[in-house]
Amino acid sequence: QVQLVESGGGLVQAGGSLRLSCAASGRTFNTYAMGWFRQAPGKEREFVAAIDWNGYSTSYAASVKGRFTISRDNAKNMVYLQMSSLKPEDTAVYYCASRLRILIATTAREYDYWGQGTQVTVSP
């Protein structure tokens, strides 16, 4: 029912910042909780951040808390991940995901739709 397209990935030096965007289609986007996950080569897909249907509640992985901020603009069908103080350990493909619920979730199997991913590379 919904399609997701990520953008904003790229190469950045350690300590720098990037802003990822996820464009969503679907008339019911405003009722979906959204999440960001990442996967590095040879690693499992890892939860990064999530936001509920109206942006009131958020959740972050301990590894990114204080450095990353998830937000959404329902009028524009967009969700964002602002990343600052980036570390080489943040290098991964970042995926936007949605679930057909209003509350946040932190496991991949709880999400219903996924984008293609965008590469983030942080150089030392």
Short mmCIF file of N, CA and C in Angstrom, two decimals:
data_model
loop_
_atom_site.label_atom_id
_atom_site.label_comp_id
_atom_site.label_asym_id
_atom_site.label_seq_id
_atom_site.Cartn_x
_atom_site.Cartn_y
_atom_site.Cartn_z
N GLN A 1 0.81 -1.21 0.00
CA GLN A 1 0.00 0.00 0.00
C GLN A 1 0.85 1.27 0.00
N VAL A 2 2.11 1.16 0.43
CA VAL A 2 2.98 2.32 0.50
C VAL A 2 4.32 1.98 -0.13
N GLN A 3 4.89 2.96 -0.83
CA GLN A 3 6.23 2.86 -1.37
C GLN A 3 7.13 3.88 -0.68
N LEU A 4 8.38 3.49 -0.45
CA LEU A 4 9.33 4.33 0.26
C LEU A 4 10.59 4.48 -0.57
N VAL A 5 11.10 5.71 -0.65
CA VAL A 5 12.31 6.00 -1.40
C VAL A 5 13.23 6.85 -0.55
N GLU A 6 14.42 6.32 -0.24
CA GLU A 6 15.40 7.04 0.56
C GLU A 6 16.31 7.88 -0.32
N SER A 7 16.84 8.94 0.25
CA SER A 7 17.84 9.76 -0.42
C SER A 7 18.67 10.47 0.63
N GLY A 8 19.78 11.04 0.21
CA GLY A 8 20.62 11.83 1.09
C GLY A 8 21.88 11.16 1.56
N GLY A 9 22.07 9.89 1.22
CA GLY A 9 23.28 9.22 1.60
C GLY A 9 24.48 9.74 0.83
N GLY A 10 25.66 9.38 1.30
CA GLY A 10 26.88 9.81 0.65
C GLY A 10 28.08 9.57 1.51
N LEU A 11 29.16 10.21 1.13
CA LEU A 11 30.44 10.10 1.83
C LEU A 11 30.65 11.34 2.68
N VAL A 12 31.00 11.14 3.93
CA VAL A 12 31.24 12.24 4.85
C VAL A 12 32.41 11.89 5.76
N GLN A 13 33.13 12.89 6.18
CA GLN A 13 34.25 12.69 7.08
C GLN A 13 33.75 12.53 8.51
N ALA A 14 34.48 11.77 9.30
CA ALA A 14 34.13 11.60 10.71
C ALA A 14 33.95 12.96 11.38
N GLY A 15 32.89 13.06 12.16
CA GLY A 15 32.54 14.31 12.80
C GLY A 15 31.57 15.16 12.02
N GLY A 16 31.33 14.79 10.78
CA GLY A 16 30.42 15.55 9.94
C GLY A 16 28.98 15.15 10.11
N SER A 17 28.13 15.71 9.24
CA SER A 17 26.69 15.50 9.34
C SER A 17 26.09 15.14 7.99
N LEU A 18 25.00 14.40 8.03
CA LEU A 18 24.20 14.08 6.86
C LEU A 18 22.74 14.07 7.27
N ARG A 19 21.87 14.38 6.32
CA ARG A 19 20.44 14.30 6.54
C ARG A 19 19.84 13.35 5.51
N LEU A 20 19.27 12.26 5.98
CA LEU A 20 18.60 11.31 5.13
C LEU A 20 17.12 11.65 5.03
N SER A 21 16.55 11.43 3.86
CA SER A 21 15.14 11.67 3.64
C SER A 21 14.48 10.41 3.12
N CYS A 22 13.23 10.24 3.47
CA CYS A 22 12.43 9.12 2.99
C CYS A 22 11.10 9.68 2.51
N ALA A 23 10.84 9.50 1.24
CA ALA A 23 9.58 9.94 0.64
C ALA A 23 8.62 8.77 0.57
N ALA A 24 7.44 8.96 1.10
CA ALA A 24 6.44 7.89 1.17
C ALA A 24 5.23 8.23 0.33
N SER A 25 4.68 7.20 -0.29
CA SER A 25 3.42 7.33 -1.00
C SER A 25 2.32 6.63 -0.21
N GLY A 26 1.09 6.99 -0.49
CA GLY A 26 -0.02 6.37 0.19
C GLY A 26 -0.87 7.37 0.94
N ARG A 27 -2.16 7.22 0.82
CA ARG A 27 -3.08 8.16 1.44
C ARG A 27 -3.12 8.07 2.95
N THR A 28 -2.67 6.93 3.51
CA THR A 28 -2.71 6.73 4.95
C THR A 28 -1.36 6.88 5.62
N PHE A 29 -0.41 7.54 4.96
CA PHE A 29 0.92 7.72 5.54
C PHE A 29 0.86 8.33 6.93
N ASN A 30 -0.03 9.26 7.13
CA ASN A 30 -0.09 9.97 8.41
C ASN A 30 -0.44 9.07 9.58
N THR A 31 -0.91 7.85 9.32
CA THR A 31 -1.26 6.92 10.39
C THR A 31 -0.20 5.86 10.63
N TYR A 32 0.90 5.89 9.89
CA TYR A 32 1.93 4.87 10.00
C TYR A 32 3.06 5.32 10.92
N ALA A 33 3.50 4.43 11.79
CA ALA A 33 4.77 4.63 12.46
C ALA A 33 5.90 4.34 11.48
N MET A 34 7.01 5.04 11.63
CA MET A 34 8.13 4.93 10.71
C MET A 34 9.41 4.62 11.47
N GLY A 35 10.34 3.98 10.78
CA GLY A 35 11.61 3.66 11.39
C GLY A 35 12.75 3.75 10.42
N TRP A 36 13.94 3.88 10.97
CA TRP A 36 15.19 3.79 10.21
C TRP A 36 15.99 2.61 10.76
N PHE A 37 16.50 1.80 9.84
CA PHE A 37 17.39 0.70 10.16
C PHE A 37 18.65 0.83 9.33
N ARG A 38 19.70 0.15 9.72
CA ARG A 38 20.93 0.15 8.94
C ARG A 38 21.55 -1.23 8.94
N GLN A 39 22.32 -1.51 7.89
CA GLN A 39 22.98 -2.80 7.77
C GLN A 39 24.36 -2.59 7.15
N ALA A 40 25.37 -2.98 7.89
CA ALA A 40 26.75 -2.94 7.41
C ALA A 40 27.12 -4.30 6.84
N PRO A 41 28.11 -4.37 5.95
CA PRO A 41 28.52 -5.66 5.38
C PRO A 41 28.86 -6.67 6.46
N GLY A 42 28.29 -7.87 6.34
CA GLY A 42 28.55 -8.92 7.30
C GLY A 42 27.83 -8.78 8.62
N LYS A 43 26.98 -7.78 8.75
CA LYS A 43 26.27 -7.53 10.00
C LYS A 43 24.77 -7.73 9.81
N GLU A 44 24.07 -7.94 10.92
CA GLU A 44 22.62 -8.01 10.89
C GLU A 44 22.03 -6.61 10.74
N ARG A 45 20.81 -6.56 10.23
CA ARG A 45 20.12 -5.29 10.15
C ARG A 45 19.84 -4.78 11.56
N GLU A 46 20.15 -3.52 11.79
CA GLU A 46 20.16 -2.93 13.11
C GLU A 46 19.17 -1.78 13.20
N PHE A 47 18.41 -1.76 14.28
CA PHE A 47 17.51 -0.66 14.54
C PHE A 47 18.29 0.62 14.80
N VAL A 48 17.82 1.72 14.26
CA VAL A 48 18.45 3.02 14.46
C VAL A 48 17.52 3.97 15.20
N ALA A 49 16.33 4.19 14.65
CA ALA A 49 15.41 5.16 15.23
C ALA A 49 14.00 4.88 14.74
N ALA A 50 13.01 5.32 15.51
CA ALA A 50 11.62 5.17 15.12
C ALA A 50 10.83 6.37 15.61
N ILE A 51 9.70 6.60 14.96
CA ILE A 51 8.83 7.72 15.30
C ILE A 51 7.39 7.29 15.11
N ASP A 52 6.53 7.72 16.02
CA ASP A 52 5.14 7.29 15.94
C ASP A 52 4.37 8.10 14.90
N TRP A 53 3.08 7.84 14.85
CA TRP A 53 2.27 8.34 13.73
C TRP A 53 2.24 9.85 13.61
N ASN A 54 2.31 10.56 14.72
CA ASN A 54 2.24 12.02 14.68
C ASN A 54 3.53 12.71 15.11
N GLY A 55 4.58 11.93 15.33
CA GLY A 55 5.86 12.50 15.71
C GLY A 55 6.00 12.84 17.17
N TYR A 56 5.04 12.47 17.99
CA TYR A 56 5.09 12.80 19.40
C TYR A 56 6.12 11.97 20.16
N SER A 57 6.23 10.68 19.81
CA SER A 57 7.15 9.78 20.49
C SER A 57 8.23 9.31 19.54
N THR A 58 9.45 9.21 20.06
CA THR A 58 10.58 8.70 19.29
C THR A 58 11.36 7.70 20.12
N SER A 59 12.14 6.87 19.43
CA SER A 59 13.00 5.90 20.08
C SER A 59 14.30 5.81 19.30
N TYR A 60 15.41 5.64 20.01
CA TYR A 60 16.72 5.58 19.38
C TYR A 60 17.53 4.42 19.93
N ALA A 61 18.35 3.85 19.06
CA ALA A 61 19.35 2.91 19.53
C ALA A 61 20.36 3.63 20.40
N ALA A 62 20.89 2.92 21.39
CA ALA A 62 21.84 3.53 22.30
C ALA A 62 23.07 4.07 21.56
N SER A 63 23.46 3.42 20.48
CA SER A 63 24.65 3.80 19.75
C SER A 63 24.52 5.14 19.03
N VAL A 64 23.29 5.60 18.80
CA VAL A 64 23.09 6.84 18.05
C VAL A 64 22.40 7.92 18.87
N LYS A 65 21.91 7.59 20.04
CA LYS A 65 21.18 8.55 20.85
C LYS A 65 22.06 9.75 21.18
N GLY A 66 21.50 10.93 20.99
CA GLY A 66 22.24 12.16 21.20
C GLY A 66 22.94 12.67 19.96
N ARG A 67 23.07 11.83 18.94
CA ARG A 67 23.72 12.23 17.69
C ARG A 67 22.74 12.28 16.52
N PHE A 68 21.75 11.40 16.52
CA PHE A 68 20.78 11.31 15.43
C PHE A 68 19.43 11.83 15.90
N THR A 69 18.67 12.41 14.98
CA THR A 69 17.32 12.87 15.27
C THR A 69 16.39 12.43 14.15
N ILE A 70 15.32 11.74 14.51
CA ILE A 70 14.31 11.35 13.54
C ILE A 70 13.16 12.35 13.63
N SER A 71 12.60 12.69 12.48
CA SER A 71 11.47 13.61 12.44
C SER A 71 10.60 13.26 11.24
N ARG A 72 9.41 13.84 11.21
CA ARG A 72 8.53 13.59 10.07
C ARG A 72 7.72 14.82 9.77
N ASP A 73 7.31 14.93 8.52
CA ASP A 73 6.45 16.00 8.06
C ASP A 73 5.32 15.33 7.30
N ASN A 74 4.22 15.10 7.98
CA ASN A 74 3.13 14.34 7.38
C ASN A 74 2.48 15.09 6.21
N ALA A 75 2.50 16.41 6.25
CA ALA A 75 1.94 17.18 5.15
C ALA A 75 2.70 16.94 3.85
N LYS A 76 3.98 16.59 3.96
CA LYS A 76 4.81 16.34 2.79
C LYS A 76 5.10 14.86 2.56
N ASN A 77 4.52 13.99 3.38
CA ASN A 77 4.77 12.55 3.30
C ASN A 77 6.26 12.24 3.36
N MET A 78 6.94 12.85 4.32
CA MET A 78 8.38 12.70 4.45
C MET A 78 8.77 12.33 5.88
N VAL A 79 9.82 11.53 5.99
CA VAL A 79 10.46 11.26 7.26
C VAL A 79 11.96 11.50 7.08
N TYR A 80 12.62 11.98 8.12
CA TYR A 80 14.01 12.38 8.03
C TYR A 80 14.84 11.75 9.13
N LEU A 81 16.12 11.61 8.86
CA LEU A 81 17.07 11.21 9.87
C LEU A 81 18.25 12.17 9.79
N GLN A 82 18.33 13.07 10.75
CA GLN A 82 19.45 14.00 10.83
C GLN A 82 20.56 13.34 11.63
N MET A 83 21.72 13.20 11.02
CA MET A 83 22.85 12.52 11.65
C MET A 83 23.98 13.52 11.83
N SER A 84 24.49 13.60 13.03
CA SER A 84 25.60 14.49 13.33
C SER A 84 26.67 13.72 14.10
N SER A 85 27.84 14.32 14.22
CA SER A 85 28.97 13.69 14.89
C SER A 85 29.17 12.26 14.40
N LEU A 86 29.17 12.11 13.10
CA LEU A 86 29.23 10.78 12.50
C LEU A 86 30.57 10.11 12.77
N LYS A 87 30.50 8.80 12.94
CA LYS A 87 31.66 7.97 13.21
C LYS A 87 31.81 6.93 12.10
N PRO A 88 33.02 6.42 11.89
CA PRO A 88 33.18 5.34 10.89
C PRO A 88 32.27 4.15 11.16
N GLU A 89 31.94 3.90 12.41
CA GLU A 89 31.06 2.80 12.78
C GLU A 89 29.63 3.00 12.30
N ASP A 90 29.28 4.22 11.87
CA ASP A 90 27.96 4.49 11.33
C ASP A 90 27.84 4.09 9.86
N THR A 91 28.93 3.70 9.24
CA THR A 91 28.92 3.31 7.83
C THR A 91 28.01 2.11 7.63
N ALA A 92 27.03 2.24 6.73
CA ALA A 92 26.06 1.19 6.48
C ALA A 92 25.12 1.64 5.38
N VAL A 93 24.30 0.71 4.92
CA VAL A 93 23.15 1.06 4.10
C VAL A 93 22.00 1.35 5.05
N TYR A 94 21.39 2.50 4.89
CA TYR A 94 20.30 2.92 5.76
C TYR A 94 18.97 2.72 5.05
N TYR A 95 18.03 2.10 5.74
CA TYR A 95 16.73 1.78 5.19
C TYR A 95 15.62 2.49 5.94
N CYS A 96 14.69 3.03 5.20
CA CYS A 96 13.47 3.57 5.75
C CYS A 96 12.41 2.48 5.74
N ALA A 97 11.61 2.41 6.79
CA ALA A 97 10.59 1.38 6.90
C ALA A 97 9.32 1.95 7.51
N SER A 98 8.20 1.36 7.15
CA SER A 98 6.92 1.75 7.72
C SER A 98 6.18 0.52 8.21
N ARG A 99 5.35 0.72 9.20
CA ARG A 99 4.48 -0.34 9.69
C ARG A 99 3.05 0.16 9.75
N LEU A 100 2.11 -0.75 9.57
CA LEU A 100 0.71 -0.37 9.50
C LEU A 100 0.11 -0.24 10.89
N ARG A 101 0.79 0.46 11.75
CA ARG A 101 0.38 0.74 13.11
C ARG A 101 0.78 2.16 13.46
N ILE A 102 0.23 2.69 14.53
CA ILE A 102 0.54 4.06 14.90
C ILE A 102 1.67 4.16 15.91
N LEU A 103 2.01 3.05 16.57
CA LEU A 103 3.02 3.06 17.61
C LEU A 103 4.35 2.54 17.08
N ILE A 104 5.43 2.97 17.71
CA ILE A 104 6.77 2.63 17.25
C ILE A 104 7.11 1.18 17.56
N ALA A 105 8.06 0.65 16.80
CA ALA A 105 8.60 -0.68 17.00
C ALA A 105 10.09 -0.64 16.71
N THR A 106 10.83 -1.58 17.29
CA THR A 106 12.28 -1.58 17.18
C THR A 106 12.86 -2.82 16.54
N THR A 107 12.03 -3.73 16.03
CA THR A 107 12.52 -4.92 15.34
C THR A 107 12.05 -4.89 13.90
N ALA A 108 12.89 -5.40 13.00
CA ALA A 108 12.60 -5.34 11.58
C ALA A 108 11.34 -6.10 11.21
N ARG A 109 11.07 -7.22 11.88
CA ARG A 109 9.92 -8.03 11.51
C ARG A 109 8.59 -7.37 11.84
N GLU A 110 8.61 -6.29 12.60
CA GLU A 110 7.39 -5.57 12.91
C GLU A 110 7.03 -4.53 11.85
N TYR A 111 7.88 -4.37 10.85
CA TYR A 111 7.64 -3.40 9.79
C TYR A 111 7.15 -4.09 8.52
N ASP A 112 6.32 -3.39 7.78
CA ASP A 112 5.61 -3.97 6.65
C ASP A 112 6.18 -3.57 5.29
N TYR A 113 6.72 -2.38 5.17
CA TYR A 113 7.23 -1.87 3.90
C TYR A 113 8.61 -1.28 4.10
N TRP A 114 9.45 -1.46 3.06
CA TRP A 114 10.85 -1.04 3.12
C TRP A 114 11.26 -0.32 1.86
N GLY A 115 12.14 0.66 2.02
CA GLY A 115 12.77 1.29 0.88
C GLY A 115 13.95 0.49 0.38
N GLN A 116 14.59 0.99 -0.67
CA GLN A 116 15.73 0.30 -1.27
C GLN A 116 17.03 0.53 -0.53
N GLY A 117 17.09 1.54 0.30
CA GLY A 117 18.28 1.84 1.07
C GLY A 117 19.14 2.91 0.42
N THR A 118 19.90 3.59 1.25
CA THR A 118 20.85 4.59 0.78
C THR A 118 22.16 4.42 1.55
N GLN A 119 23.26 4.45 0.82
CA GLN A 119 24.57 4.19 1.41
C GLN A 119 25.09 5.41 2.15
N VAL A 120 25.54 5.19 3.37
CA VAL A 120 26.23 6.21 4.15
C VAL A 120 27.62 5.69 4.46
N THR A 121 28.63 6.43 4.07
CA THR A 121 30.01 6.05 4.32
C THR A 121 30.69 7.17 5.09
N VAL A 122 31.26 6.83 6.23
CA VAL A 122 31.95 7.80 7.07
C VAL A 122 33.43 7.46 7.08
N SER A 123 34.24 8.35 6.57
CA SER A 123 35.67 8.12 6.50
C SER A 123 36.34 8.54 7.80
N PRO A 124 37.40 7.85 8.20
CA PRO A 124 38.07 8.20 9.44
C PRO A 124 38.88 9.49 9.34
#
